[in-house]
Short mmCIF file of C-alpha atoms and ligand atoms in Angstrom, two decimals:
data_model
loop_
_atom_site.label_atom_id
_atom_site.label_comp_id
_atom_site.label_asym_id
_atom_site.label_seq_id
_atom_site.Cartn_x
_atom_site.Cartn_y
_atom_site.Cartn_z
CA UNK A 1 8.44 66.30 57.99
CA UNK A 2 7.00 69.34 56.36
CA UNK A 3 10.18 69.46 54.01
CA UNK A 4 9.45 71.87 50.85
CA UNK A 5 11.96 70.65 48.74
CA UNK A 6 14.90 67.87 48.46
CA UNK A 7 18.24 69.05 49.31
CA UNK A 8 20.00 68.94 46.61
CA UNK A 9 23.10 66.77 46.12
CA UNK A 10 26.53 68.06 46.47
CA UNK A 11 28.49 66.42 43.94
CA UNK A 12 31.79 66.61 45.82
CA UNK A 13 30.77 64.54 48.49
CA UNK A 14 30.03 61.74 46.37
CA UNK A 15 33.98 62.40 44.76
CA UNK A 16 35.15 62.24 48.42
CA UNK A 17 33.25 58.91 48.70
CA UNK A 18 34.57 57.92 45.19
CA UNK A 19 37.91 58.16 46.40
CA UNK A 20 37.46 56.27 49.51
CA UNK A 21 35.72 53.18 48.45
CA UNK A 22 37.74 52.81 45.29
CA UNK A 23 40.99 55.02 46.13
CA UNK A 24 41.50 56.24 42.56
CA UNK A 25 39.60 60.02 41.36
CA UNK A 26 36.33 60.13 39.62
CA UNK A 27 36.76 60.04 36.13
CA UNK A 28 33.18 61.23 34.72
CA UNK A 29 30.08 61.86 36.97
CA UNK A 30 26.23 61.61 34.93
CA UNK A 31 23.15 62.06 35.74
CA UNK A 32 19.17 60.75 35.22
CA UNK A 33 16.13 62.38 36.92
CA UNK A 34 13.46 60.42 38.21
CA UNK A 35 9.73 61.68 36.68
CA UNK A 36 6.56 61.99 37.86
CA UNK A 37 3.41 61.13 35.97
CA UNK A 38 0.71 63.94 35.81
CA UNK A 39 -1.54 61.45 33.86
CA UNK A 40 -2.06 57.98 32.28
CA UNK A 41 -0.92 55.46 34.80
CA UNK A 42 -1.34 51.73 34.00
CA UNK A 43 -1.45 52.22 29.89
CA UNK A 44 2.18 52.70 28.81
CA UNK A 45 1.98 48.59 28.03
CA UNK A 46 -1.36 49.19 26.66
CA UNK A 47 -0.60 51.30 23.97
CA UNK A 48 -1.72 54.25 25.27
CA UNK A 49 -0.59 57.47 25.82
CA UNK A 50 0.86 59.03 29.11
CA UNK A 51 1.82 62.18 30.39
CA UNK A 52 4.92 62.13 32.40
CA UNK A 53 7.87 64.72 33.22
CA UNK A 54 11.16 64.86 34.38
CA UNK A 55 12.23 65.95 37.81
CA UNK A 56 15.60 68.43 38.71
CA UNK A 57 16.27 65.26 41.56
CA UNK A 58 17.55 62.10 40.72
CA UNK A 59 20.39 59.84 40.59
CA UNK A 60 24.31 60.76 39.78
CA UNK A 61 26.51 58.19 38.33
CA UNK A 62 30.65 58.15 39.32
CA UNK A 63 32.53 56.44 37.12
CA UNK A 64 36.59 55.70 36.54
CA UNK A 65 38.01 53.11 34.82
CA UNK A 66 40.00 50.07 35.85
CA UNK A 67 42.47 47.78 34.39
CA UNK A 68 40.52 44.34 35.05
CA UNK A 69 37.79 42.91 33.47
CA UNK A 70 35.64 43.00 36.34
CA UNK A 71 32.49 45.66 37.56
CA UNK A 72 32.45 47.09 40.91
CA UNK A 73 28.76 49.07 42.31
CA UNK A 74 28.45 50.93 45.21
CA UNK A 75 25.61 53.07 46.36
CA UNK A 76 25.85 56.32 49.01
CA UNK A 77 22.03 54.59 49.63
CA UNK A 78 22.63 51.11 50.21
CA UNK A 79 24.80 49.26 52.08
CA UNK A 80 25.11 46.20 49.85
CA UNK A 81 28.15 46.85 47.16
CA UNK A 82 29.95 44.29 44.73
CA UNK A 83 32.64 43.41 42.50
CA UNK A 84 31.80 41.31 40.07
CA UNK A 85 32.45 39.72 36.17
CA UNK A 86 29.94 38.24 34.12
CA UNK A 87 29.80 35.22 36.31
CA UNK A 88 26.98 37.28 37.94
CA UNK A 89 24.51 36.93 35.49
CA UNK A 90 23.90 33.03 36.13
CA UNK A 91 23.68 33.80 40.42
CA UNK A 92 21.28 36.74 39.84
CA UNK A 93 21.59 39.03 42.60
CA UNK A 94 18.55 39.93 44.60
CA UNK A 95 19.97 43.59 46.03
CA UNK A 96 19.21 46.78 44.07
CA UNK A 97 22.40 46.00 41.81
CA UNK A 98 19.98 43.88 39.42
CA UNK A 99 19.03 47.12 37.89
CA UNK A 100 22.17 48.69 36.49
CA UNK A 101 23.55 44.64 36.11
CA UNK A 102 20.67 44.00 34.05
CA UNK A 103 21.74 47.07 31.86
CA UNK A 104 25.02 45.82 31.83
CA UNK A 105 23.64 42.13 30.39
CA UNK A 106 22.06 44.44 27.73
CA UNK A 107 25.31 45.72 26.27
CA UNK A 108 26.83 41.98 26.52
CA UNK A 109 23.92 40.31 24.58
CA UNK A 110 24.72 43.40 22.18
CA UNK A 111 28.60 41.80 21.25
CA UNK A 112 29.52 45.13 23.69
CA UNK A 113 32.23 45.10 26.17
CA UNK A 114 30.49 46.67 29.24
CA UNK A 115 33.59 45.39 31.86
CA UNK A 116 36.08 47.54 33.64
CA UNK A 117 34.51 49.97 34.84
CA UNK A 118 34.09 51.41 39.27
CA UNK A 119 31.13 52.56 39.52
CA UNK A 120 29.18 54.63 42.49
CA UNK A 121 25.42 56.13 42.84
CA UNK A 122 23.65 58.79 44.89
CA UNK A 123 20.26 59.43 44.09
CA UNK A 124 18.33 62.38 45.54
CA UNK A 125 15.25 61.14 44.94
CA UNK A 126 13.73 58.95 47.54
CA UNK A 127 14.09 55.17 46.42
CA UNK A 128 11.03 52.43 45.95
CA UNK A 129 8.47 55.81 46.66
CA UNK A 130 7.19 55.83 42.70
CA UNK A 131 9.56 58.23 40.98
CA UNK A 132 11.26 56.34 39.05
CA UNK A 133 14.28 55.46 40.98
CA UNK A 134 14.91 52.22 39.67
CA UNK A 135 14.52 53.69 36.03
CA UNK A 136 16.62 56.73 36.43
CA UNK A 137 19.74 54.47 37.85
CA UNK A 138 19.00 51.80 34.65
CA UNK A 139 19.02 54.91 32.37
CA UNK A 140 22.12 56.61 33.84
CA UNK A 141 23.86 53.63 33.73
CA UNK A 142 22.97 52.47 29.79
CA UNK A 143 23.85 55.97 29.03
CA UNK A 144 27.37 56.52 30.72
CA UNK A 145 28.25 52.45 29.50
CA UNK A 146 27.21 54.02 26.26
CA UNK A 147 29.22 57.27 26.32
CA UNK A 148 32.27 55.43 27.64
CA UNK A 149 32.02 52.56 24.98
CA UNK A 150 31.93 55.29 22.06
CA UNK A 151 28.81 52.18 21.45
CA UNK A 152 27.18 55.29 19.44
CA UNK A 153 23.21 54.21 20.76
CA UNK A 154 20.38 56.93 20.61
CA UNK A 155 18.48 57.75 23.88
CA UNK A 156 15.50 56.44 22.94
CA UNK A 157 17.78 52.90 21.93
CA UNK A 158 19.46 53.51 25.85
CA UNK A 159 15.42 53.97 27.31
CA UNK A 160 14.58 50.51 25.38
CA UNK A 161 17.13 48.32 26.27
CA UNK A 162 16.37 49.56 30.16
CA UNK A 163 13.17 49.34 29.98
CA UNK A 164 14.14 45.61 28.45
CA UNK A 165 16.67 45.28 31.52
CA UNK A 166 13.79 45.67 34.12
CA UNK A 167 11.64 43.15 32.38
CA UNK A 168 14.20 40.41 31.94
CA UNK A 169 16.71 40.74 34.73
CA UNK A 170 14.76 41.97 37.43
CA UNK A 171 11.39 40.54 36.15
CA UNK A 172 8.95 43.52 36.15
CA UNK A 173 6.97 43.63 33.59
CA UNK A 174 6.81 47.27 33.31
CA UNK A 175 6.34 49.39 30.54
CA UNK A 176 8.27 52.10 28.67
CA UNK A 177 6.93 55.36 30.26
CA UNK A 178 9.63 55.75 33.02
CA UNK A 179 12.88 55.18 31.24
CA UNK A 180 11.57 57.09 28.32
CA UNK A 181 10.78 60.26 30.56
CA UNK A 182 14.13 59.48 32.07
CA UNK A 183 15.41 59.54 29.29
CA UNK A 184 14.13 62.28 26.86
CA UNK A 185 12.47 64.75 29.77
CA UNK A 186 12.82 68.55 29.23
CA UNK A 187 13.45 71.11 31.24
CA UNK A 188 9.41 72.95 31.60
CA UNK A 189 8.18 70.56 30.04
CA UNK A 190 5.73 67.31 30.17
CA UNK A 191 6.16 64.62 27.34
CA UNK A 192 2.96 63.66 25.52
CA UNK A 193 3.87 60.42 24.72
CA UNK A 194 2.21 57.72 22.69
CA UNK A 195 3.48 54.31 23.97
CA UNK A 196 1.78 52.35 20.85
CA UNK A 197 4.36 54.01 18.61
CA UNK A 198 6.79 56.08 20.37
CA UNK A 199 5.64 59.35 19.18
CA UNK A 200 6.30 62.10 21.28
CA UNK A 201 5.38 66.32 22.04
CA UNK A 202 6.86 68.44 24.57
CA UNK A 203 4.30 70.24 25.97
CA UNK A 204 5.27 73.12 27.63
CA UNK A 205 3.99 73.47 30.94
CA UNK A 206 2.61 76.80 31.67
CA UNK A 207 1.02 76.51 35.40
CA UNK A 208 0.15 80.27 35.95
CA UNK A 209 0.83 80.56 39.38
CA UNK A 210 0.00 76.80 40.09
CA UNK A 211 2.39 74.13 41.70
CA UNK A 212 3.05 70.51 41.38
CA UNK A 213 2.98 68.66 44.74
CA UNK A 214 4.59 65.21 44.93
CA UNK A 215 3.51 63.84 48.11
CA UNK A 216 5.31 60.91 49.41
CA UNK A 217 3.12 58.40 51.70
CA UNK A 218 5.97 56.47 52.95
CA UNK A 219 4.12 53.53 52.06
CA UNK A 220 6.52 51.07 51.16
CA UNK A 221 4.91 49.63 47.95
CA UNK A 222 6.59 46.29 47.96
CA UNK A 223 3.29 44.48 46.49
CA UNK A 224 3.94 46.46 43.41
CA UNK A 225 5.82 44.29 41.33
CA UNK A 226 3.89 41.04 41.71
CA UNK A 227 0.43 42.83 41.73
CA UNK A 228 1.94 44.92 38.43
CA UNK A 229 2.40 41.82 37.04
CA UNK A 230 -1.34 40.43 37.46
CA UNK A 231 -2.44 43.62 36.31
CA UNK A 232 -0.40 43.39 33.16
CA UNK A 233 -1.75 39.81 32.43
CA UNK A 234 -5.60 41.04 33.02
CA UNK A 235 -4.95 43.73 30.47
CA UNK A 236 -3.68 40.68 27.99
CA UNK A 237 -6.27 38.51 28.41
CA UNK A 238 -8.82 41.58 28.22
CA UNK A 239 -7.05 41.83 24.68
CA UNK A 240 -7.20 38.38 23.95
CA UNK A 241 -10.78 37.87 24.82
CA UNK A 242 -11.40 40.72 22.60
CA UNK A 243 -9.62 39.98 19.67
CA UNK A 244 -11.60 36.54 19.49
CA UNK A 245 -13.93 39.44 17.19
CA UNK A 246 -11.36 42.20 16.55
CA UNK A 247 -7.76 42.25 15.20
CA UNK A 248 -6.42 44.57 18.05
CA UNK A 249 -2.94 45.62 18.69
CA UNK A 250 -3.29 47.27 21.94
CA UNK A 251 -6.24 47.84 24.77
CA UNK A 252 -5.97 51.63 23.79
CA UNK A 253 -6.77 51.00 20.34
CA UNK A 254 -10.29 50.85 21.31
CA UNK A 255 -12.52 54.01 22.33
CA UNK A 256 -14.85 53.89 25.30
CA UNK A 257 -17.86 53.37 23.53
CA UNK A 258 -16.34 50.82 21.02
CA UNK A 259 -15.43 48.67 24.77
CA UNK A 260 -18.99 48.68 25.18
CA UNK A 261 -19.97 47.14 22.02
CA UNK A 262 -17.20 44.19 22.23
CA UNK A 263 -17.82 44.10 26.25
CA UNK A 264 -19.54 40.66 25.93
CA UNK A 265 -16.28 39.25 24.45
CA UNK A 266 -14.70 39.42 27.69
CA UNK A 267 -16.07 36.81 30.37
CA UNK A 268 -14.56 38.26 33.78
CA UNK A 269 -15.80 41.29 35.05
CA UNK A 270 -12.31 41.78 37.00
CA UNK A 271 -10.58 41.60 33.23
CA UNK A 272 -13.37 43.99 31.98
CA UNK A 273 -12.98 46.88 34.81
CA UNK A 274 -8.93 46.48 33.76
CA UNK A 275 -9.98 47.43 30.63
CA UNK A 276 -12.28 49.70 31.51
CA UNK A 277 -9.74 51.78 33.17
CA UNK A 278 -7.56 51.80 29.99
CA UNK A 279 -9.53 52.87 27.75
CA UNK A 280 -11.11 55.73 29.56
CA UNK A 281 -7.44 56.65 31.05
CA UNK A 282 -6.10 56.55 27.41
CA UNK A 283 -9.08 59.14 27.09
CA UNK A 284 -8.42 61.16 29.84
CA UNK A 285 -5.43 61.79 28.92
CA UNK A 286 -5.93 63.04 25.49
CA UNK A 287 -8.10 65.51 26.81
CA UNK A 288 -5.74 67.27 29.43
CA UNK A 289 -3.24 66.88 26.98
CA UNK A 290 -5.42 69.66 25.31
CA UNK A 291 -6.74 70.86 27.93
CA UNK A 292 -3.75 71.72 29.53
CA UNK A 293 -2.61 73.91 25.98
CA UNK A 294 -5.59 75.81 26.32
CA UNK A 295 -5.14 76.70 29.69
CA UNK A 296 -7.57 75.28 31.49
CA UNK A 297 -6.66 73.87 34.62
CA UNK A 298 -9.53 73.36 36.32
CA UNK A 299 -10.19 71.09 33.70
CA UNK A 300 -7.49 69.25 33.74
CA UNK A 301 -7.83 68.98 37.64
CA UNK A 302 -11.07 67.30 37.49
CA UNK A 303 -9.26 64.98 35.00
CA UNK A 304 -6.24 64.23 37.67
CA UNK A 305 -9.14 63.50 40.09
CA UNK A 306 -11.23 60.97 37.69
CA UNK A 307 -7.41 58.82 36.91
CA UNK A 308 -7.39 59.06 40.70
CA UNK A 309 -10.93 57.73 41.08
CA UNK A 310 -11.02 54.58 37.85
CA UNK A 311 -7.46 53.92 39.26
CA UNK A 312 -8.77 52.90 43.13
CA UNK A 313 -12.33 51.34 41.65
CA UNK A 314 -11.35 50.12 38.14
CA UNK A 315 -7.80 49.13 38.79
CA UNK A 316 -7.82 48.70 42.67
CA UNK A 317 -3.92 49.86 42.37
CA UNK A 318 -4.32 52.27 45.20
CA UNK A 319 -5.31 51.40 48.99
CA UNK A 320 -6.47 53.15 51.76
CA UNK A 321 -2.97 55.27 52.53
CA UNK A 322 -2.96 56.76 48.86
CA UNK A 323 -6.88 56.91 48.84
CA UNK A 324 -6.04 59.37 52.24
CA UNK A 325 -3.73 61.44 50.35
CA UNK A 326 -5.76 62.02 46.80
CA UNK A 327 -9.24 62.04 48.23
CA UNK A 328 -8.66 64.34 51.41
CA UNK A 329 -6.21 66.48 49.20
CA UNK A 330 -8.58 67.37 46.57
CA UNK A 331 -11.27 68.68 49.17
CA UNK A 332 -8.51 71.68 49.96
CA UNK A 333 -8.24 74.83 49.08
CA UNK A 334 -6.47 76.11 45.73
CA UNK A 335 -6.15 72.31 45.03
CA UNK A 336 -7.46 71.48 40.99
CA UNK A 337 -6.43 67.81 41.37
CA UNK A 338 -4.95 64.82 42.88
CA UNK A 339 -4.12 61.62 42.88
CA UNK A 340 -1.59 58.35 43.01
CA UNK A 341 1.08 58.87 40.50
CA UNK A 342 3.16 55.27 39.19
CA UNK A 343 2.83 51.87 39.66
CA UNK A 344 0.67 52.14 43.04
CA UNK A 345 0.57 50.07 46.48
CA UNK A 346 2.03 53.16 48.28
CA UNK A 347 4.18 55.90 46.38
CA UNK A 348 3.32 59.46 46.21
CA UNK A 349 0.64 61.31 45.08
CA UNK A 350 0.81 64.39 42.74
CA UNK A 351 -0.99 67.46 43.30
CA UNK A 352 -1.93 70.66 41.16
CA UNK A 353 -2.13 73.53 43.88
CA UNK A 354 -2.54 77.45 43.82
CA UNK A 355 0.86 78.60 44.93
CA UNK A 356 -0.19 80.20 47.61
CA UNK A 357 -2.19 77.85 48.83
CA UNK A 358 1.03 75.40 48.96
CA UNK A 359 1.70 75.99 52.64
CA UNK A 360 -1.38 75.25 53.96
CA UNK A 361 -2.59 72.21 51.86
CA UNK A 362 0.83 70.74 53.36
CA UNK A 363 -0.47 71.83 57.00
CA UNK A 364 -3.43 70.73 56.77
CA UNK A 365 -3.12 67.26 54.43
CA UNK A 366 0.20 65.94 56.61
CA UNK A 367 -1.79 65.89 60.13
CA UNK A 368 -5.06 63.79 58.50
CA UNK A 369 -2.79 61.58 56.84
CA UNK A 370 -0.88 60.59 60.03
CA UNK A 371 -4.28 60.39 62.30
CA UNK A 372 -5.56 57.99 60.13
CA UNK A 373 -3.11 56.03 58.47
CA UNK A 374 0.06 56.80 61.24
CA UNK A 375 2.74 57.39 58.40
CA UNK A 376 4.20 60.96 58.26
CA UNK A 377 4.09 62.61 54.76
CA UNK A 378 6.77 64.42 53.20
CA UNK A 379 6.53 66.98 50.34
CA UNK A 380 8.13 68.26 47.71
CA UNK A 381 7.33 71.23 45.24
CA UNK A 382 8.04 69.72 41.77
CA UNK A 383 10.87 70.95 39.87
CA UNK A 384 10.66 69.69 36.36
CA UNK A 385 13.92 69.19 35.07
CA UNK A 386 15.94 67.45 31.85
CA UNK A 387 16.50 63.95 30.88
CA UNK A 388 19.73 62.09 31.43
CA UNK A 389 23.16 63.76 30.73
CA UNK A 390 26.94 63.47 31.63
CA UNK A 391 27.70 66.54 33.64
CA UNK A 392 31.75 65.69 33.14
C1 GLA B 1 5.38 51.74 36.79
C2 GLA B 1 5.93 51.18 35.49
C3 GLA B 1 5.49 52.02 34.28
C4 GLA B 1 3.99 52.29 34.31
C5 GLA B 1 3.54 52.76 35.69
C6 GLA B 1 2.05 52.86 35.80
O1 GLA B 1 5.97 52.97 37.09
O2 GLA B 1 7.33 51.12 35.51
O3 GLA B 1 5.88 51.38 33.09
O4 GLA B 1 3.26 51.19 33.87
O5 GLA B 1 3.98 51.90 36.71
O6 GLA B 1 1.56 53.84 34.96
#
């Protein structure tokens, strides 16, 4: 359980398993990371800005062609596979092939011709644990349909029409933060990014002898997509209420103090906490944004711990197995900062820890975690990595 890192993926066993689900050689392989947010969960649909970065693991895409107009999936994850035309899209599958299927309805509705193609995945990245696994095999899959179409899209054109796969085909209504860090991530490096307008900064990250520590709960966070979606709506109507006196485009247009003043606008005090977290998020983030260039960690700790803190009270996307993991893994040593990173309900934590103190905050966190909550942890030292690519 005390695992360090992921192992990485050989790629030839996923050719050998290319060859003996579909019997023909793998043409081109790709892959997307999955990310991890440092800071700004729950405002990417509110305008705000976020924080995120890539990660080395993810998900590899095989791909050859074939001579039909059909679609075949498989997954070295999942059992469930299928071959398939564009009948498909009016018996919606409910397996995990709705993600790259809904990409695939993208390029349709675009006058594309996304058919004939054998297709198989294996991510390295655990799946359904908050990293992004559903974006990253979206992402890889818009940008090898892309690649092999000559369609001649942008990335940040591949990240949107994901992202617009996820909220139409599958029906979550998330927003653009993990298919854009998917997408666009660098090597190093966290992307400031402003979801209002799509602006984006690299930031380099320069940890000085301090380590990112995804922590998985093992929580399966199933609740997430139907409580995501409440949350989403609270954050409209906090707008709506709002602009009954304002002329707002997003929730994160507003500063802390300027929610106070227009606070009376909004009638629930459910809606108003929602808010509440937004705007001070959106704030938090700008500040370890600069903290964070000007080298001060500590700082930017405390401001991992207060997202940690508005995000359980405020937002109430946590529960008691992530509360476990931020709140007993900030009072160790050589830890700055931690707390829930993604969409909540289970998922993993991230942590900012002294490198030398890596070993024992794993020690000593995975043992309080399973007395009280009876999951075992795992870990994984952060390796921030690039955005999607083809490798051949
Ligand atoms: C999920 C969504 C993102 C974002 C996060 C919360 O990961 O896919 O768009 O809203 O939750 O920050």
């Amino acid at each position: 359980i005390l695992n360090f890192k992921l192992i990485k993926m050989d790629t030839s066993v996923l050719e050998k398993r290319f060859e003996e689900i579909y019997g023909t050689k793998v043409e081109h392989l790709y892959f997307a990371p999955g990310r991890v947010n440092l800071i700004g969960e729950h405002i990417d649909y509110n305008g705000g800005r976020v924080f995120p970065c890539a990660l080395s693991f993810g998900t590899y895409l095989a791909v050859a062609r074939r001579d039909d107009r059909k679609i075949a999936f498989a997954s070295m994850n999942q059992t469930f596979q299928v071959e398939c035309d564009q009948s498909i899209f009016e018996n919606k599958p409910s397996e995990w092939v709705k993600y790259p299927l809904g990409v695939v309805k993208e390029f349709s509705d675009r006058g594309l011709d996304p058919w004939g193609f054998n297709i198989l995945y294996f991510g390295d990245i655990p799946n359904g644990a908050g990293l992004s696994s559903s974006a990253s095999i979206e992402v890889v899959t818009a940008f090898m349909l892309n690649d092999q179409l000559n369609a001649g899209l942008d990335v940040v054109e591949l990240v949107k029409m994901s992202q617009r796969a996820e909220n139409v085909f599958v029906g979550m209504n998330c927003g653009i933060m993990d298919q854009f860090a998917v997408g666009m991530g660098k090597k190093g490096h966290a992307i400031a990014l402003d979801c209002g307008t799509l602006d984006y900064d690299l930031i380099p990250l320069n940890l000085n002898g301090y380590k990112l520590v995804i922590t998985n709960s093992n929580k399966n966070h199933d609740l997430v997509t139907s409580e995501y979606n409440v949350r989403r709506s609270q954050c409209e109507q906090a707008l709506a209420d709002i602009n009954q006196g304002l002329n707002l485009k997003h929730l994160c247009d507003l500063s802390e103090e300027e929610l106070e003043w227009v606070r009376h606008l909004i009638s629930d005090e459910t809606v108003y906490r929602r808010a509440r977290h937004a705007v001070s998020e959106n704030a938090r983030v700008n500040e370890a944004i600069d903290v964070l260039q000007k080298g001060d960690l500590v700082r930017f700790g405390e401001l991992m711990n207060a997202s940690h803190r508005s995000l359980k009270e405020d937002y109430e996307v946590t529960g008691v197995e992530m509360d476990t993991l931020a709140e007993e893994g900030q009072k160790l040593p050589g830890v700055l900062g931690s707390r829930i990173t993604g969409g909540g309900f289970g998922g993993c934590t991230v942590s900012l820890v002294k490198e030398d103190s890596v070993q024992e905050f794993i020690e000593k966190l995975a043992p309080v975690y399973h007395d009280k909550i009876g999951l075992n942890a795992e870990f994984y030292v952060a390796d921030i990595g690039d955005g999607v690519r083809k490798i051949y």
